[in-house]
XYZ file of N, CA and C in Angstrom:
366
model
N 64.615 -48.273 29.619
C 63.942 -47.148 31.359
C 64.057 -45.881 29.857
N 62.846 -45.267 29.079
C 62.909 -43.945 28.513
C 63.785 -42.876 28.964
N 64.413 -42.682 28.288
C 65.067 -41.950 29.348
C 65.856 -40.336 27.781
N 66.231 -39.442 28.391
C 66.360 -38.483 27.751
C 67.994 -37.667 28.951
N 68.945 -37.272 28.128
C 69.677 -36.369 28.983
C 70.422 -35.469 28.298
N 70.075 -34.302 28.576
C 71.255 -33.018 27.775
C 72.441 -33.073 28.975
N 73.082 -32.312 27.703
C 74.780 -31.267 27.843
C 74.962 -30.423 27.189
N 75.933 -30.470 27.436
C 76.824 -28.693 27.069
C 76.110 -27.634 27.120
N 75.642 -27.687 28.482
C 75.501 -25.970 29.192
C 76.239 -25.344 29.484
N 75.844 -24.455 29.824
C 77.322 -23.613 30.911
C 76.979 -22.047 30.351
N 78.168 -22.006 30.812
C 78.629 -19.741 31.010
C 79.564 -19.224 29.533
N 79.122 -18.861 28.948
C 79.531 -17.934 27.237
C 79.339 -17.078 27.271
N 80.384 -16.000 27.029
C 80.374 -14.194 26.645
C 79.501 -14.630 25.238
N 78.791 -13.547 25.155
C 78.018 -12.507 24.025
C 79.403 -13.253 22.791
N 78.358 -13.621 21.119
C 79.116 -14.389 20.203
C 79.764 -15.266 20.288
N 79.919 -15.785 21.945
C 80.789 -17.222 22.018
C 79.599 -18.233 20.878
N 79.597 -19.546 21.417
C 79.464 -21.042 20.373
C 79.367 -21.885 21.859
N 77.955 -23.304 21.562
C 77.993 -24.041 22.274
C 77.779 -25.120 21.848
N 77.385 -26.121 21.609
C 76.838 -26.880 21.123
C 76.194 -28.304 22.502
N 75.254 -27.896 22.057
C 74.148 -29.279 23.632
C 73.552 -30.556 22.881
N 73.949 -31.571 23.621
C 73.471 -32.327 23.036
C 72.946 -33.456 24.384
N 72.293 -34.332 23.526
C 70.415 -34.962 24.015
C 70.771 -36.799 23.480
N 71.165 -37.032 25.185
C 70.882 -38.681 24.577
C 70.388 -39.408 24.678
N 69.801 -39.942 23.690
C 68.817 -41.607 24.009
C 69.091 -42.094 24.959
N 68.372 -42.648 25.883
C 68.186 -44.503 25.793
C 66.833 -44.760 26.343
N 66.904 -46.045 26.166
C 66.238 -47.377 26.100
C 64.572 -47.073 25.094
N 65.067 -45.710 23.496
C 64.438 -46.084 22.347
C 64.666 -45.134 21.124
N 65.120 -45.614 20.112
C 65.718 -45.555 18.826
C 65.500 -43.826 18.544
N 66.395 -43.093 19.071
C 66.171 -41.464 18.337
C 65.822 -41.092 17.181
N 66.386 -42.361 16.305
C 66.244 -42.087 14.861
C 65.223 -42.086 14.312
N 64.001 -42.326 14.633
C 62.327 -42.880 14.851
C 61.763 -41.785 15.087
N 61.950 -40.966 15.545
C 61.337 -39.755 16.572
C 61.931 -38.447 16.184
N 60.546 -37.772 15.917
C 61.684 -35.872 15.725
C 62.005 -35.423 16.995
N 63.000 -34.467 17.027
C 63.373 -33.891 18.448
C 63.161 -32.511 18.325
N 63.013 -32.129 19.769
C 62.611 -30.818 19.374
C 63.598 -30.620 20.641
N 63.824 -29.039 20.360
C 65.338 -28.844 21.490
C 64.284 -27.274 22.072
N 63.700 -27.027 23.216
C 62.767 -25.786 23.735
C 63.981 -25.154 24.890
N 63.496 -24.421 25.551
C 64.322 -23.066 26.442
C 63.271 -22.300 27.084
N 63.737 -22.150 28.280
C 63.055 -21.019 29.381
C 63.677 -20.169 29.971
N 63.192 -18.965 30.411
C 64.432 -18.503 31.267
C 63.368 -18.135 32.220
N 63.801 -17.710 33.728
C 63.166 -17.260 34.254
C 62.270 -16.157 34.456
N 61.078 -16.845 34.558
C 60.126 -15.696 34.705
C 59.254 -16.365 33.169
N 59.462 -16.860 32.671
C 59.019 -16.212 31.484
C 58.407 -18.502 30.683
N 58.051 -18.228 29.518
C 57.010 -18.996 28.736
C 57.890 -20.096 28.498
N 58.072 -21.289 28.365
C 58.790 -22.111 26.586
C 58.397 -21.499 25.956
N 59.274 -22.110 25.493
C 59.586 -21.798 23.882
C 60.071 -22.827 23.150
N 59.768 -23.254 21.671
C 60.066 -23.665 20.810
C 61.741 -23.095 20.420
N 62.197 -24.047 20.660
C 63.698 -23.242 19.588
C 63.970 -23.728 18.350
N 64.128 -25.799 18.523
C 64.252 -25.806 17.353
C 64.477 -27.181 17.222
N 63.680 -28.275 16.096
C 62.746 -29.081 15.576
C 62.860 -29.816 14.738
N 63.073 -30.867 14.667
C 63.638 -31.801 13.219
C 62.248 -33.164 13.055
N 62.422 -33.103 11.850
C 60.991 -34.171 11.858
C 62.223 -35.608 11.727
N 61.394 -37.025 12.441
C 62.452 -37.764 12.122
C 62.762 -38.609 10.336
N 62.741 -37.587 9.285
C 62.790 -37.843 8.066
C 63.995 -36.785 8.410
N 64.235 -36.090 9.016
C 64.782 -35.162 8.522
C 64.725 -34.059 7.822
N 63.395 -34.109 7.233
C 62.658 -33.213 5.798
C 62.369 -32.000 6.953
N 61.495 -31.951 7.084
C 61.067 -30.863 8.382
C 61.565 -30.602 9.151
N 61.929 -29.240 9.107
C 62.604 -28.049 10.323
C 62.174 -26.832 11.200
N 62.333 -26.618 12.107
C 61.938 -25.793 12.202
C 62.871 -24.735 13.042
N 63.295 -23.304 13.197
C 63.852 -23.059 13.849
C 63.033 -21.194 14.472
N 62.587 -20.955 16.070
C 62.980 -20.022 16.174
C 63.586 -18.956 15.896
N 62.558 -17.475 15.087
C 62.801 -16.213 14.084
C 64.201 -15.946 14.454
N 64.096 -15.488 15.866
C 65.669 -15.492 16.796
C 66.485 -15.724 16.627
N 66.773 -17.276 16.274
C 67.266 -18.347 16.593
C 68.020 -19.171 14.916
N 67.114 -18.146 14.041
C 67.445 -18.213 12.852
C 68.519 -17.597 12.129
N 69.319 -18.271 11.019
C 71.023 -18.489 10.548
C 72.128 -18.665 11.989
N 71.784 -18.903 13.258
C 73.005 -19.106 14.180
C 72.514 -20.649 14.776
N 71.261 -21.226 14.870
C 71.893 -22.182 16.020
C 71.293 -23.351 14.595
N 71.667 -24.868 15.583
C 71.439 -25.442 13.791
C 71.481 -27.369 14.685
N 70.290 -27.774 14.373
C 70.200 -28.450 14.584
C 70.587 -29.935 13.950
N 70.670 -31.907 14.742
C 71.224 -31.973 13.703
C 71.329 -33.506 14.886
N 71.903 -34.679 14.155
C 71.182 -35.509 14.725
C 71.889 -36.884 14.157
N 73.049 -37.932 15.871
C 73.914 -38.812 14.971
C 73.336 -39.893 15.264
N 72.707 -40.885 14.580
C 71.580 -42.052 15.162
C 72.585 -42.969 15.076
N 73.737 -42.860 15.134
C 74.960 -43.991 15.039
C 75.337 -44.114 17.634
N 75.106 -42.907 17.355
C 75.237 -42.122 18.692
C 73.998 -42.464 19.661
N 72.877 -42.128 19.043
C 71.583 -42.326 19.269
C 72.094 -40.451 20.300
N 72.002 -39.661 19.468
C 72.281 -38.295 20.055
C 71.886 -37.335 18.770
N 71.457 -36.633 19.742
C 70.815 -35.257 18.680
C 71.587 -34.376 19.508
N 71.347 -33.111 18.633
C 73.047 -32.050 18.689
C 71.413 -30.778 18.401
N 72.639 -29.478 19.364
C 71.598 -28.186 19.066
C 72.672 -27.022 19.217
N 73.746 -26.563 17.910
C 74.804 -26.348 17.708
C 74.240 -24.512 17.842
N 74.257 -23.815 18.715
C 74.814 -22.430 18.933
C 75.771 -21.697 19.309
N 75.421 -20.687 17.799
C 76.607 -19.591 17.433
C 75.670 -18.734 17.402
N 76.725 -17.147 17.792
C 77.085 -16.078 18.040
C 76.083 -15.578 19.265
N 76.175 -16.607 20.132
C 75.036 -15.932 21.338
C 74.935 -15.069 21.827
N 73.379 -14.358 22.030
C 73.415 -13.327 22.741
C 72.892 -13.859 23.940
N 72.748 -12.481 24.970
C 72.478 -12.508 25.635
C 70.895 -13.287 26.644
N 70.167 -13.442 25.302
C 68.662 -13.322 25.484
C 68.978 -14.962 24.870
N 69.345 -15.522 25.177
C 69.526 -16.574 24.370
C 69.774 -16.963 25.875
N 70.146 -16.892 27.381
C 70.225 -17.263 28.724
C 68.812 -18.259 29.405
N 69.222 -19.537 28.628
C 67.694 -19.933 29.518
C 68.006 -21.517 29.769
N 67.008 -22.621 30.270
C 67.296 -24.131 30.271
C 66.419 -24.390 28.667
N 67.775 -25.358 28.838
C 67.571 -25.490 27.306
C 66.939 -27.179 27.863
N 65.766 -27.691 27.420
C 64.926 -29.482 26.829
C 65.171 -29.840 25.294
N 65.832 -30.627 25.661
C 65.479 -31.506 24.900
C 63.413 -32.141 24.664
N 63.508 -32.397 23.303
C 62.134 -34.001 23.195
C 62.406 -34.205 22.621
N 61.398 -35.444 22.640
C 61.285 -36.383 21.251
C 60.442 -37.140 21.351
N 59.012 -37.015 19.893
C 58.092 -37.893 19.767
C 58.393 -38.937 18.749
N 57.159 -39.452 18.301
C 57.694 -40.996 17.402
C 57.528 -40.477 16.345
N 57.388 -39.996 15.426
C 57.439 -39.732 14.167
C 57.186 -38.367 13.699
N 56.954 -37.810 12.902
C 56.925 -36.393 12.781
C 56.729 -35.285 13.686
N 57.277 -33.952 13.532
C 57.352 -32.651 14.796
C 55.436 -32.857 15.400
N 55.329 -33.180 16.185
C 54.316 -32.984 16.590
C 53.421 -31.003 16.467
N 52.278 -30.973 17.658
C 51.570 -29.528 17.979
C 52.503 -29.388 18.790
N 52.823 -27.922 18.855
C 53.459 -27.680 20.371
C 53.751 -28.331 21.867
N 53.714 -28.439 22.007
C 54.585 -29.171 23.402
C 54.279 -30.550 23.598
N 53.533 -31.026 22.754
C 53.031 -32.617 22.375
C 54.148 -33.806 22.247
N 54.810 -33.807 23.177
C 56.271 -34.267 22.280
C 55.845 -36.158 24.028
N 56.342 -36.596 23.258
C 56.879 -38.250 23.754
C 57.662 -37.997 25.072
N 58.777 -37.213 25.358
C 59.993 -37.813 26.928
C 60.523 -36.464 25.780
N 60.731 -36.104 27.628
C 61.466 -34.793 27.861
C 62.764 -35.530 28.307
N 63.798 -34.183 28.528
C 64.998 -34.532 29.148
C 65.412 -33.593 30.437
N 66.005 -33.311 31.200
C 66.298 -32.648 32.149
C 66.690 -31.268 31.810
N 67.007 -31.150 31.398
C 67.560 -29.461 31.039
C 69.109 -29.372 31.038
N 69.658 -28.244 30.430
C 70.476 -27.739 30.751
C 70.567 -26.492 30.721
N 71.180 -25.915 31.609
C 71.665 -24.500 31.690
C 72.358 -23.460 30.885
N 71.919 -22.844 30.353
C 72.657 -21.810 29.190
C 73.308 -20.044 29.756
N 73.892 -20.565 29.831
C 73.821 -18.818 30.399
C 74.733 -17.773 29.675
N 74.309 -16.592 28.825
C 75.409 -15.866 27.975
C 75.560 -14.151 28.808
N 76.587 -14.296 29.420
C 76.301 -13.400 29.924
C 78.104 -12.259 30.017
N 78.985 -11.278 29.364
C 79.939 -10.726 29.647
C 80.282 -10.410 30.784
């Protein structure tokens, strides 16, 4: 059974940090591009960061550049999103996704996780 499970969300104060994890099962994550997305209540889903299967192509939403870092640990079949200097506008449900090969267009990922809530508030 193919599955992606996000974890690591929670409540954090502005300026704080969180590391989100995305554990893959049923497939080998190192063959896949990874995307992190987020959706706030009443807002459209937006891409936060993605990385190709080769780790050579990366993308970061402009508002998170310099603050967020995407990575993977192939031995653990896990992807990560390190989030530093968090702002209230980062509050959203964060989803990880995987697509075979390189970064796909838009939201055309093969697999999606269930999401994890990130709340940035004082």
